[in-house]
mmCIF file of C-alpha atoms in Angstrom:
data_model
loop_
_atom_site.group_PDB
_atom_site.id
_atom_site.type_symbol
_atom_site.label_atom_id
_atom_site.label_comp_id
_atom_site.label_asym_id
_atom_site.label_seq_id
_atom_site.Cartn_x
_atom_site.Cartn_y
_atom_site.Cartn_z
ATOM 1 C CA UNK A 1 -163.101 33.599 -126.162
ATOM 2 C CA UNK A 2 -164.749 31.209 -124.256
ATOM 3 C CA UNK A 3 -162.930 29.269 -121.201
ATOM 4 C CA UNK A 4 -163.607 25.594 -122.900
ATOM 5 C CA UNK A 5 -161.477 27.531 -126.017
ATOM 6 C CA UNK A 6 -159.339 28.783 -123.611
ATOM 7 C CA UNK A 7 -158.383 25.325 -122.083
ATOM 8 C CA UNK A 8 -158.534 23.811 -126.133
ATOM 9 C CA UNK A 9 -155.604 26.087 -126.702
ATOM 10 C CA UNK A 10 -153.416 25.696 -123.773
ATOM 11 C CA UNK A 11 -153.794 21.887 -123.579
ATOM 12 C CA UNK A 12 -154.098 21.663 -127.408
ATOM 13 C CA UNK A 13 -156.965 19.695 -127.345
ATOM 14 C CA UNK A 14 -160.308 19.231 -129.584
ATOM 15 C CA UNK A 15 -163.298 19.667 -127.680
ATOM 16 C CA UNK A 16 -164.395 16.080 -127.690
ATOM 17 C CA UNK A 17 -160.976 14.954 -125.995
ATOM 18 C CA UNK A 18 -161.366 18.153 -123.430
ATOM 19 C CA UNK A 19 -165.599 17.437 -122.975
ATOM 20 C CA UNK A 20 -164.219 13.429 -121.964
ATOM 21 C CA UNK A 21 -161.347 14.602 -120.130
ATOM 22 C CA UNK A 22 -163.525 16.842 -117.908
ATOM 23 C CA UNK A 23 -165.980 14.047 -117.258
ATOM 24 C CA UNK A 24 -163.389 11.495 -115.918
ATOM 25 C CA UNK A 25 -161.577 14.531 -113.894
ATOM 26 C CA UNK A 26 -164.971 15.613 -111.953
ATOM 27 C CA UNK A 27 -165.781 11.933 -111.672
ATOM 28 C CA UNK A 28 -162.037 11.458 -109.660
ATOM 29 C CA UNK A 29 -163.094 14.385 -107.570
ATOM 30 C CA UNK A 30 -166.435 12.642 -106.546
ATOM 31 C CA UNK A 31 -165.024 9.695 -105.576
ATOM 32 C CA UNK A 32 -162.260 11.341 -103.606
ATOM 33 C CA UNK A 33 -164.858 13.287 -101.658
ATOM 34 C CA UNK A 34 -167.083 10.300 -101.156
ATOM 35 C CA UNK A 35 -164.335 8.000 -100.103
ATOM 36 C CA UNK A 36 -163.175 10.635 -97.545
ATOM 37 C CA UNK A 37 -166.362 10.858 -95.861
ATOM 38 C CA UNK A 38 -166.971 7.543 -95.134
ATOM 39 C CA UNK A 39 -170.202 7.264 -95.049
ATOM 40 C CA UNK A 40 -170.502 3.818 -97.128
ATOM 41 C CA UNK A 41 -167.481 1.908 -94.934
ATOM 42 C CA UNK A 42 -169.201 3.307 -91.705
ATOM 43 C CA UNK A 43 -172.354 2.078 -92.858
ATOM 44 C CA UNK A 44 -171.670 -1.323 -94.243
ATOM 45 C CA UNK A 45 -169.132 -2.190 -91.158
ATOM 46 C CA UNK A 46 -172.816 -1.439 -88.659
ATOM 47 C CA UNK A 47 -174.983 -3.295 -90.321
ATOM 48 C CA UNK A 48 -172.377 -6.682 -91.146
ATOM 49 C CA UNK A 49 -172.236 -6.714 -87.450
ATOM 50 C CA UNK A 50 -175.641 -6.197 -86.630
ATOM 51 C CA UNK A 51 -176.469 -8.931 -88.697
ATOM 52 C CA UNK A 52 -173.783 -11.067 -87.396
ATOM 53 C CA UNK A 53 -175.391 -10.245 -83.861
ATOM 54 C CA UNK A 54 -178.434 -10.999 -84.730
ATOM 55 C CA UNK A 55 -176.890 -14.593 -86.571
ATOM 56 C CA UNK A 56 -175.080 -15.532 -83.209
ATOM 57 C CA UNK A 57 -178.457 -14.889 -81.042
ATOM 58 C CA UNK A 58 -180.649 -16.612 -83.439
ATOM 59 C CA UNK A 59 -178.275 -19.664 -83.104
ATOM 60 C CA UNK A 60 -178.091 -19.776 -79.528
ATOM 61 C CA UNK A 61 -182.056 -19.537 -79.337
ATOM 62 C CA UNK A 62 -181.964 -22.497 -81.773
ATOM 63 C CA UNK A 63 -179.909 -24.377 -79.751
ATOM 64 C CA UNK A 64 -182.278 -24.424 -76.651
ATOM 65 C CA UNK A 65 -185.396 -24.633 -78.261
ATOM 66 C CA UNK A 66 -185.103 -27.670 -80.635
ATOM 67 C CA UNK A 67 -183.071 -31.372 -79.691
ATOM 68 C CA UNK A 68 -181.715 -33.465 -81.888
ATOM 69 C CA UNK A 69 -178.650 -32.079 -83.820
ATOM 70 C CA UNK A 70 -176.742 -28.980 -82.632
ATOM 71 C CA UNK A 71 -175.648 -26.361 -84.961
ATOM 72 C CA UNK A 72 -173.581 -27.903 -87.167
ATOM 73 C CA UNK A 73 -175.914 -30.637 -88.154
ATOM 74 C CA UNK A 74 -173.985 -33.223 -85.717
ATOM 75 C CA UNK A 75 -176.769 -35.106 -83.674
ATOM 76 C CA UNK A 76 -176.198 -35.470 -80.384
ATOM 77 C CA UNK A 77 -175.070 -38.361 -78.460
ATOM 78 C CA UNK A 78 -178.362 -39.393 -77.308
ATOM 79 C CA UNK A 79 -179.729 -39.222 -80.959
ATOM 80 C CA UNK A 80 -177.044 -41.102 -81.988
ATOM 81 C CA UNK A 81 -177.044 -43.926 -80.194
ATOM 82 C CA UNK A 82 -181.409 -44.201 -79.848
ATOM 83 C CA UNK A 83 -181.831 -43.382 -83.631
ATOM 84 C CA UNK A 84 -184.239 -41.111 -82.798
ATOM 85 C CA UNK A 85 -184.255 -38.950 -85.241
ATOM 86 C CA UNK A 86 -185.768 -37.724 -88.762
ATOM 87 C CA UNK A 87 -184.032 -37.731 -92.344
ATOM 88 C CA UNK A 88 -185.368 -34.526 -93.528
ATOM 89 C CA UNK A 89 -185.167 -32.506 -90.688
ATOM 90 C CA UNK A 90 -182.511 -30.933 -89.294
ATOM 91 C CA UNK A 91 -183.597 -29.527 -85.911
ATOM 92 C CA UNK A 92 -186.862 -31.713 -83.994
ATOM 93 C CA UNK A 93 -189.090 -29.942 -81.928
ATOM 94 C CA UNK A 94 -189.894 -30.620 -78.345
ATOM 95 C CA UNK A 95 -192.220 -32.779 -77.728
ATOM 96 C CA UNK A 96 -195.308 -32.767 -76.148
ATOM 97 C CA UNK A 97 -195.250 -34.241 -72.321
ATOM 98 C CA UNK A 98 -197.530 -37.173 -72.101
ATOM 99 C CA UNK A 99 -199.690 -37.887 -69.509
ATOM 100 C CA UNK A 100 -197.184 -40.544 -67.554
ATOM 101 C CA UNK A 101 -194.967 -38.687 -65.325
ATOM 102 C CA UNK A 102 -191.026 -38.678 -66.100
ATOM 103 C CA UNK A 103 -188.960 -40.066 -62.761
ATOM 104 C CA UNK A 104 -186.159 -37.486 -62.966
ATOM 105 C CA UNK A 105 -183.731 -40.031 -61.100
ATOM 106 C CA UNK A 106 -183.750 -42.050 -64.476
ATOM 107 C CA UNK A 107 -184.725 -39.911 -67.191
ATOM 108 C CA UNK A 108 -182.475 -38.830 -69.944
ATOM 109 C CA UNK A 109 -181.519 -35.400 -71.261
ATOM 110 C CA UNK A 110 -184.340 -35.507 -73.612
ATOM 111 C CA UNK A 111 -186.712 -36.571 -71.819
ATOM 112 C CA UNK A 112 -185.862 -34.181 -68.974
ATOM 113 C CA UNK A 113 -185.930 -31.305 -71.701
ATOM 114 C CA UNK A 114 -189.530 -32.220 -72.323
ATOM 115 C CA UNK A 115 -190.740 -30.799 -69.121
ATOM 116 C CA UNK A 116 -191.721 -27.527 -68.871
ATOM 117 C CA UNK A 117 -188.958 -24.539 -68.254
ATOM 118 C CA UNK A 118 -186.473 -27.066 -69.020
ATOM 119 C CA UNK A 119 -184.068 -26.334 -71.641
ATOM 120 C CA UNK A 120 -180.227 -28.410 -72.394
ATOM 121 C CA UNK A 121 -178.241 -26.383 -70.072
ATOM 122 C CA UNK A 122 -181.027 -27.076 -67.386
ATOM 123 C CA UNK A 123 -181.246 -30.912 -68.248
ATOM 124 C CA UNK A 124 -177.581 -31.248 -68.066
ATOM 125 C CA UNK A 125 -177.369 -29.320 -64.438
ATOM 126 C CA UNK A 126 -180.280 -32.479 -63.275
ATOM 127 C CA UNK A 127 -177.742 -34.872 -64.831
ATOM 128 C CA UNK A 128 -174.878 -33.585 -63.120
ATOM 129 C CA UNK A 129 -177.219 -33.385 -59.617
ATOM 130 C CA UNK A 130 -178.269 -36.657 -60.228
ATOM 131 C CA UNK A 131 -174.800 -38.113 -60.889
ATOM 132 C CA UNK A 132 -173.844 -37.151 -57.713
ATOM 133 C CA UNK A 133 -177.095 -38.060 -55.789
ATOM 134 C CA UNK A 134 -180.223 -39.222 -56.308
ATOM 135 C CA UNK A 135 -183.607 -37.179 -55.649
ATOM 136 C CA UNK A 136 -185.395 -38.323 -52.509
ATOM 137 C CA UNK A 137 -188.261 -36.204 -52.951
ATOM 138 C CA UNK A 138 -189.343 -34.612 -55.428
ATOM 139 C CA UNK A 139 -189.058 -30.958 -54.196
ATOM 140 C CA UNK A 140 -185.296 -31.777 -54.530
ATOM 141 C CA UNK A 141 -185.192 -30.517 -57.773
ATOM 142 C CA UNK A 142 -185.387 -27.413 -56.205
ATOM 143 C CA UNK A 143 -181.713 -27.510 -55.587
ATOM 144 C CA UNK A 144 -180.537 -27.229 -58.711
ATOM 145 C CA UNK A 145 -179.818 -23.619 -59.978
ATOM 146 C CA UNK A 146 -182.531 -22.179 -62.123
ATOM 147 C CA UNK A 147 -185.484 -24.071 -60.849
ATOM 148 C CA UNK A 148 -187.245 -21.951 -58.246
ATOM 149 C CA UNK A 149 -190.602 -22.601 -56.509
ATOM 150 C CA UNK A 150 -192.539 -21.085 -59.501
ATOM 151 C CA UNK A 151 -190.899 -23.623 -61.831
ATOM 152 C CA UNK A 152 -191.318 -26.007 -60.361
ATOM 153 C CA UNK A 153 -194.595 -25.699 -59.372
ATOM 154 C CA UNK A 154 -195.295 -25.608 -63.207
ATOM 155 C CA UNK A 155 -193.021 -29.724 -63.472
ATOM 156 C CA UNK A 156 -194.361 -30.862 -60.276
ATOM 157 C CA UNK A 157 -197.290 -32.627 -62.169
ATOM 158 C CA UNK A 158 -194.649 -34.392 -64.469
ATOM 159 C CA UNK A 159 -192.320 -35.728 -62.485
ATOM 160 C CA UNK A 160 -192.019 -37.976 -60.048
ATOM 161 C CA UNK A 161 -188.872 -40.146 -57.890
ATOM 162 C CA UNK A 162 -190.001 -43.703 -58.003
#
């Protein structure tokens, strides 16, 4: 006697109901062992925040390279009240400096963000300068944090006081 006849008899089952039974039974086992191991909640829980990482860093980079709207599609205060802005597009490039120099003592935000090394948080720290006093000489901008000789040796031939 074999030991599928075996377990026929003691359960008192046909062979189709004890062939099905054995399937789902080894198939409980399998996912018991799986879900013990962890392997697919370690996984999945490492790369949902890696990719949430690499969300939050790809926003933040967005948000210093492009002017006009910030990362909720809200356009910013200069936008809003200049119109300056496109239909289509949700983020604008920087633009291109022109050959006039900018005087940093009037400039706005955006146009300050045009020169080169100069992002928003930089712009706003020559606002906040500026608010407080004006720029004599040009080297001045010197004093704000983040702008070092090498910088500004790069915007020297864009900006200007008068």
């Amino acid at each position: 006697m074999s030991f599928a006849n075996k377990l026929q008899t003691i359960f008192g089952v046909s062979k189709s109901e004890l062939t099905v039974s054995s399937i789902i039974l080894l198939g409980l086992i399998l996912g018991l062992i799986l879900k013990n191991t962890n392997y697919d909640n370690e996984n999945t829980n490492i790369t949902s925040n890696a990719i949430y990482k690499a969300l939050d860093s790809l926003a933040e980079t967005q948000k210093t390279s492009y002017i006009g709207t910030d990362i909720k599609n809200n356009p910013s205060d200069e936008i809003r009240t200049t119109g300056n802005t496109t239909k289509n597009n949700v983020f604008q490039k920087k633009q291109k400096i022109s050959s006039g120099k900018i005087n940093i003592n009037t400039a706005s935000k955006l146009e300050l963000m045009n020169l080169p090394g100069v992002g928003e948080s930089t712009a706003l720290k020559i606002l906040d300068y500026r608010s407080r006093q004006k720029f004599a000489i040009p080297q001045d901008i010197m004093n704000i944090k983040g702008i070092g000789p090498k910088k500004f040796e790069k915007m020297q031939p864009f900006i200007d006081v008068k």
